[in-house]
Short mmCIF file of C-alpha atoms and ligand atoms in Angstrom, two decimals:
data_model
loop_
_atom_site.label_atom_id
_atom_site.label_comp_id
_atom_site.label_asym_id
_atom_site.label_seq_id
_atom_site.Cartn_x
_atom_site.Cartn_y
_atom_site.Cartn_z
CA UNK A 53 4.27 -5.09 -7.69
CA UNK A 54 2.86 -1.57 -7.76
CA UNK A 55 4.92 1.56 -8.36
CA UNK A 56 3.64 2.98 -5.06
CA UNK A 57 6.08 0.73 -3.19
CA UNK A 58 8.54 3.59 -3.73
CA UNK A 59 7.69 6.39 -1.30
CA UNK A 60 7.43 10.01 -2.38
CA UNK A 61 10.34 10.71 -0.03
CA UNK A 62 12.60 8.20 -1.78
CA UNK A 63 11.52 9.40 -5.21
CA UNK A 64 12.40 12.94 -4.24
CA UNK A 65 15.77 11.97 -2.82
CA UNK A 66 16.50 9.85 -5.87
CA UNK A 67 15.63 12.81 -8.11
CA UNK A 68 17.95 15.21 -6.31
CA UNK A 69 20.83 13.09 -5.01
CA UNK A 70 24.22 13.74 -6.56
CA UNK A 71 26.27 11.10 -4.72
CA UNK A 72 24.78 7.61 -4.63
CA UNK A 73 26.28 4.35 -3.46
CA UNK A 74 24.83 0.89 -4.01
CA UNK A 75 26.01 -2.26 -2.23
CA UNK A 76 24.93 -5.50 -3.84
CA UNK A 77 25.05 -9.13 -2.75
CA UNK A 78 24.16 -12.52 -4.12
CA UNK A 79 20.42 -11.75 -4.12
CA UNK A 80 20.74 -9.36 -7.05
CA UNK A 81 21.91 -12.25 -9.21
CA UNK A 82 19.28 -14.69 -7.93
CA UNK A 83 16.86 -13.74 -10.72
CA UNK A 84 19.63 -14.53 -13.22
CA UNK A 85 19.78 -18.05 -11.83
CA UNK A 86 22.88 -17.69 -9.65
CA UNK A 87 22.38 -19.51 -6.36
CA UNK A 88 22.71 -17.36 -3.23
CA UNK A 89 25.07 -18.45 -0.46
CA UNK A 90 22.57 -18.74 2.32
CA UNK A 91 19.47 -19.60 0.36
CA UNK A 92 19.67 -23.35 0.97
CA UNK A 93 19.77 -25.98 -1.76
CA UNK A 94 22.81 -27.71 -3.13
CA UNK A 95 24.71 -24.55 -3.99
CA UNK A 96 26.24 -24.38 -0.53
CA UNK A 97 27.90 -27.79 -0.83
CA UNK A 98 30.52 -29.06 -3.31
CA UNK A 99 31.42 -32.75 -3.30
CA UNK A 100 30.31 -32.99 0.30
CA UNK A 101 32.25 -29.92 1.43
CA UNK A 102 30.38 -26.85 2.68
CA UNK A 103 31.19 -23.73 0.61
CA UNK A 104 33.12 -22.14 3.45
CA UNK A 105 35.47 -25.16 3.47
CA UNK A 106 36.10 -25.48 -0.28
CA UNK A 107 36.28 -21.65 -0.59
CA UNK A 108 38.88 -21.23 2.13
CA UNK A 109 42.45 -20.03 2.33
CA UNK A 110 43.32 -23.30 4.03
CA UNK A 111 42.04 -25.29 1.06
CA UNK A 112 44.23 -23.27 -1.35
CA UNK A 113 47.25 -24.43 0.63
CA UNK A 114 46.03 -28.01 0.98
CA UNK A 115 44.48 -28.68 -2.39
CA UNK A 116 44.61 -25.88 -4.98
CA UNK A 117 43.40 -28.16 -7.84
CA UNK A 118 40.22 -28.91 -5.85
CA UNK A 119 39.65 -25.18 -5.34
CA UNK A 120 40.13 -24.58 -9.07
CA UNK A 121 37.72 -27.45 -9.83
CA UNK A 122 35.05 -25.71 -7.74
CA UNK A 123 35.63 -22.32 -9.33
CA UNK A 124 35.84 -23.81 -12.86
CA UNK A 125 32.49 -25.43 -12.14
CA UNK A 126 31.01 -22.14 -10.91
CA UNK A 127 32.27 -20.34 -14.04
CA UNK A 128 30.83 -23.04 -16.26
CA UNK A 129 27.41 -22.43 -14.67
CA UNK A 130 27.74 -18.67 -15.05
CA UNK A 131 28.65 -18.86 -18.70
CA UNK A 132 25.06 -19.55 -19.72
CA UNK A 133 23.52 -16.96 -17.37
CA UNK A 134 22.69 -13.35 -18.16
CA UNK A 135 22.24 -10.09 -16.27
CA UNK A 136 18.68 -9.38 -15.15
CA UNK A 137 16.73 -6.08 -15.03
CA UNK A 138 18.33 -5.16 -11.68
CA UNK A 139 21.85 -5.33 -13.12
CA UNK A 140 20.78 -3.30 -16.16
CA UNK A 141 19.02 -0.72 -14.02
CA UNK A 142 22.14 -0.16 -11.92
CA UNK A 143 24.27 0.13 -15.06
CA UNK A 144 21.90 2.92 -16.12
CA UNK A 145 22.22 4.70 -12.77
CA UNK A 146 25.88 5.46 -13.47
CA UNK A 147 24.71 8.17 -15.88
CA UNK A 148 22.07 9.64 -13.59
CA UNK A 149 24.27 10.92 -10.76
CA UNK A 150 27.43 12.98 -10.68
CA UNK A 151 29.10 10.41 -8.42
CA UNK A 152 27.79 6.88 -8.56
CA UNK A 153 29.56 4.04 -6.78
CA UNK A 154 28.65 0.42 -7.26
CA UNK A 155 30.14 -1.92 -4.69
CA UNK A 156 29.50 -5.62 -4.96
CA UNK A 157 30.24 -8.68 -2.90
CA UNK A 158 29.50 -10.80 -5.95
CA UNK A 159 32.19 -12.54 -7.94
CA UNK A 160 30.00 -13.42 -10.93
CA UNK A 161 30.82 -10.49 -13.27
CA UNK A 162 27.13 -9.87 -14.07
CA UNK A 163 27.28 -6.15 -13.24
CA UNK A 164 30.01 -5.71 -15.84
CA UNK A 165 28.09 -7.91 -18.29
CA UNK A 166 25.18 -5.47 -17.91
CA UNK A 167 27.46 -2.53 -18.72
CA UNK A 168 28.56 -1.28 -15.29
CA UNK A 169 32.09 0.08 -15.17
CA UNK A 170 34.42 0.78 -12.24
CA UNK A 171 32.63 -1.74 -10.06
CA UNK A 172 34.31 -2.13 -6.69
CA UNK A 173 34.52 -5.90 -6.31
CA UNK A 174 35.08 -6.43 -2.61
CA UNK A 175 35.34 -10.20 -2.96
CA UNK A 176 37.13 -10.40 -6.31
CA UNK A 177 35.94 -12.15 -9.46
CA UNK A 178 35.72 -15.71 -10.71
CA UNK A 179 36.74 -14.29 -14.09
CA UNK A 180 40.26 -13.58 -12.90
CA UNK A 181 43.21 -15.67 -11.71
CA UNK A 182 45.94 -14.24 -9.50
CA UNK A 183 49.55 -15.21 -8.92
CA UNK A 184 50.06 -16.59 -5.41
CA UNK A 185 53.47 -14.93 -5.31
CA UNK A 186 53.52 -11.57 -7.14
CA UNK A 187 49.70 -11.03 -7.24
CA UNK A 188 49.65 -10.33 -11.02
CA UNK A 189 46.10 -10.92 -12.15
CA UNK A 190 44.95 -12.55 -15.38
CA UNK A 191 41.54 -12.37 -17.00
CA UNK A 192 39.85 -15.72 -17.58
CA UNK A 193 38.09 -15.74 -20.92
CA UNK A 194 35.03 -17.96 -21.46
CA UNK A 195 35.76 -21.05 -23.58
CA UNK A 196 39.52 -20.51 -23.42
CA UNK A 197 41.93 -22.58 -21.37
CA UNK A 198 42.97 -20.62 -18.28
CA UNK A 199 46.63 -20.34 -17.34
CA UNK A 200 48.02 -22.45 -14.49
CA UNK A 201 51.22 -20.48 -13.87
CA UNK A 202 52.22 -16.85 -13.75
CA UNK A 203 53.93 -15.57 -16.92
CA UNK A 204 56.03 -13.22 -14.84
CA UNK A 205 57.40 -15.30 -12.01
CA UNK A 206 56.22 -18.82 -12.78
CA UNK A 207 54.37 -19.29 -9.48
CA UNK A 208 50.92 -20.89 -9.33
CA UNK A 209 47.79 -19.00 -10.12
CA UNK A 210 44.75 -19.18 -7.89
CA UNK A 211 41.23 -17.76 -8.25
CA UNK A 212 41.28 -13.99 -7.67
CA UNK A 213 38.52 -14.16 -5.12
CA UNK A 214 38.43 -13.54 -1.41
CA UNK A 215 38.21 -16.85 0.36
CA UNK A 216 37.17 -17.56 3.92
CA UNK A 217 39.99 -16.61 6.23
CA UNK A 218 41.41 -13.99 3.84
CA UNK A 219 41.66 -10.22 3.79
CA UNK A 220 39.85 -8.11 1.21
CA UNK A 221 41.87 -6.89 -1.81
CA UNK A 222 44.14 -4.01 -0.78
CA UNK A 223 42.38 -0.64 -1.01
CA UNK A 224 38.98 -1.84 -2.24
CA UNK A 225 37.13 -1.47 1.04
CA UNK A 226 38.88 1.79 1.89
CA UNK A 227 37.71 3.42 -1.36
CA UNK A 228 34.19 2.06 -0.83
CA UNK A 229 34.12 3.34 2.76
CA UNK A 230 35.22 6.84 1.66
CA UNK A 231 32.42 6.93 -0.91
CA UNK A 232 29.92 5.60 1.65
CA UNK A 233 30.86 8.39 4.05
CA UNK A 234 30.15 10.98 1.33
CA UNK A 235 27.03 9.58 -0.32
CA UNK A 236 23.58 11.12 0.09
CA UNK A 237 21.63 8.04 -0.87
CA UNK A 238 22.64 4.43 -0.23
CA UNK A 239 20.93 1.29 -1.52
CA UNK A 240 21.61 -2.15 -0.04
CA UNK A 241 20.43 -4.74 -2.52
CA UNK A 242 20.21 -8.51 -2.15
CA UNK A 243 22.59 -9.10 0.68
CA UNK A 244 21.97 -10.89 3.98
CA UNK A 245 24.31 -8.26 5.50
CA UNK A 246 26.02 -10.87 7.62
CA UNK A 247 29.52 -10.56 6.19
CA UNK A 248 31.73 -7.72 7.34
CA UNK A 249 33.27 -5.35 6.46
CA UNK A 250 30.96 -5.17 3.42
CA UNK A 251 27.89 -4.88 5.64
CA UNK A 252 29.40 -1.90 7.43
CA UNK A 253 29.15 0.30 4.30
CA UNK A 254 25.44 1.13 4.78
CA UNK A 255 26.18 1.75 8.46
CA UNK A 256 28.93 4.20 7.49
CA UNK A 257 26.56 5.91 5.06
CA UNK A 258 23.82 6.12 7.65
CA UNK A 259 26.15 7.51 10.31
CA UNK A 260 27.26 10.17 7.83
CA UNK A 261 23.66 11.26 7.21
CA UNK A 262 22.72 9.37 4.03
CA UNK A 263 19.22 8.07 3.36
CA UNK A 264 19.58 4.28 3.38
CA UNK A 265 17.24 1.99 1.51
CA UNK A 266 17.22 -1.79 1.49
CA UNK A 267 15.90 -3.95 -1.37
CA UNK A 268 15.35 -7.55 -0.34
CA UNK A 269 12.42 -9.97 -0.11
CA UNK A 270 13.52 -10.76 3.47
CA UNK A 271 14.49 -8.61 6.43
CA UNK A 272 18.16 -8.51 7.41
CA UNK A 273 20.14 -7.28 10.41
CA UNK A 274 20.50 -3.96 8.56
CA UNK A 275 16.76 -3.46 8.10
CA UNK A 276 16.42 -1.66 11.42
CA UNK A 277 18.90 1.07 10.49
CA UNK A 278 17.40 1.61 7.04
CA UNK A 279 15.21 4.63 6.36
CA UNK A 280 13.19 2.58 3.94
CA UNK A 281 12.86 -1.13 3.31
CA UNK A 282 11.57 -2.15 -0.10
CA UNK A 283 10.39 -5.70 0.31
CA UNK A 284 10.68 -7.47 -3.00
CA UNK A 285 12.93 -8.80 -5.71
CA UNK A 286 15.67 -6.52 -6.97
CA UNK A 287 14.73 -7.03 -10.62
CA UNK A 288 11.19 -5.87 -9.90
CA UNK A 289 11.85 -3.12 -7.35
CA UNK A 290 14.90 -1.26 -8.72
CA UNK A 291 13.38 -0.34 -12.09
CA UNK A 292 10.49 1.32 -10.21
CA UNK A 293 12.62 4.18 -8.94
CA UNK A 294 11.73 5.80 -12.21
CA UNK A 295 14.31 8.53 -12.87
CA UNK A 296 15.32 8.88 -16.49
P1 OAD B 1568 23.57 -14.32 0.96
O1 OAD B 1568 23.32 -15.60 0.27
O2 OAD B 1568 24.08 -14.36 2.36
O3 OAD B 1568 22.25 -13.43 0.98
C1 OAD B 1568 21.47 -13.26 -0.16
C2 OAD B 1568 20.39 -12.25 0.15
O4 OAD B 1568 19.69 -11.97 -1.03
C3 OAD B 1568 19.36 -12.74 1.20
O5 OAD B 1568 19.16 -11.72 2.16
C4 OAD B 1568 18.08 -12.95 0.35
O6 OAD B 1568 16.90 -12.66 1.09
C5 OAD B 1568 18.30 -11.92 -0.75
N1 OAD B 1568 17.59 -12.20 -2.01
C6 OAD B 1568 17.24 -13.40 -2.54
N2 OAD B 1568 16.63 -13.22 -3.73
C7 OAD B 1568 16.61 -11.89 -3.98
C8 OAD B 1568 16.13 -11.06 -5.04
N3 OAD B 1568 15.54 -11.58 -6.14
N4 OAD B 1568 16.28 -9.72 -4.94
C9 OAD B 1568 16.87 -9.18 -3.86
N5 OAD B 1568 17.34 -9.90 -2.83
C10 OAD B 1568 17.22 -11.23 -2.87
O7 OAD B 1568 24.57 -13.49 0.01
P2 OAD B 1568 25.51 -12.26 0.38
O8 OAD B 1568 24.88 -11.36 1.36
O9 OAD B 1568 25.97 -11.69 -0.92
O10 OAD B 1568 31.61 -13.98 0.51
O11 OAD B 1568 26.73 -12.98 1.04
C11 OAD B 1568 27.82 -12.20 1.43
C12 OAD B 1568 29.09 -12.97 1.28
O12 OAD B 1568 28.96 -14.20 1.99
C13 OAD B 1568 29.40 -13.43 -0.12
O13 OAD B 1568 30.00 -12.43 -0.91
C14 OAD B 1568 30.35 -14.54 0.13
C15 OAD B 1568 29.70 -15.24 1.30
O14 OAD B 1568 30.58 -15.70 2.23
C16 OAD B 1568 32.74 -14.55 0.03
O15 OAD B 1568 32.71 -15.48 -0.73
C17 OAD B 1568 33.99 -13.92 0.54
#
């Protein structure tokens, strides 16, 4: 990959932007070894159930232990994985702009592991459990037994992730949308842009006049509205932006 994949226009905008928003999806963690959702392979199926069945609100009601089993399994896989250069590059960007917003659809915690703070996690995190009654959330620490019940009210805990058929966490999208409407430069990294409302953030940014840039080895439904499409892997492309 040559550094000339980044246009002079993008370099200039990157140099001068003050408000930058980045939306990430599963693709940014692919180079860390985390399977994407729609990339094929076995990752989309758990014990014969497609991921949108086992990861559903209905399944929490029907069989919470099975849902926990799936998320415990996913955490056990994540435990041995590490952030890749794309995660580290975005962690660095927080210091380059006066207002930097990182919004992720990922639940893997790899942005935080790379040093990013204040990440807007639209779909929650596998590293948290949440009370089904009072919504108190509890961190899940690697190698430690997670809690089953809420300390406060005694109700069951469930994974603090957004499952199919559920709303996003209160306020998360609204904050992200406000930042998208104000940003000057927006990057969309490693997402198939099929899941809304997350995929509407670059559209909001574009409509408000931001320069929108996609980083993905494949085209997506958002590609046509992007000002620039950087075709390639996030871990190779993002570090090429070159501002220090
Ligand atoms: P997908 O699995 O739908 O899409 C992954 C995207 O990453 C695809 O467009 C790939 O081309 C791209 N990709 C693969 N390798 C890459 C790399 N090295 N660098 C950059 N891009 C790469 O994942 P998401 O778009 O994140 O929601 O999926 C969105 C939501 O769908 C998920 O958050 C999840 C799922 O339903 C919930 O669980 C609520």
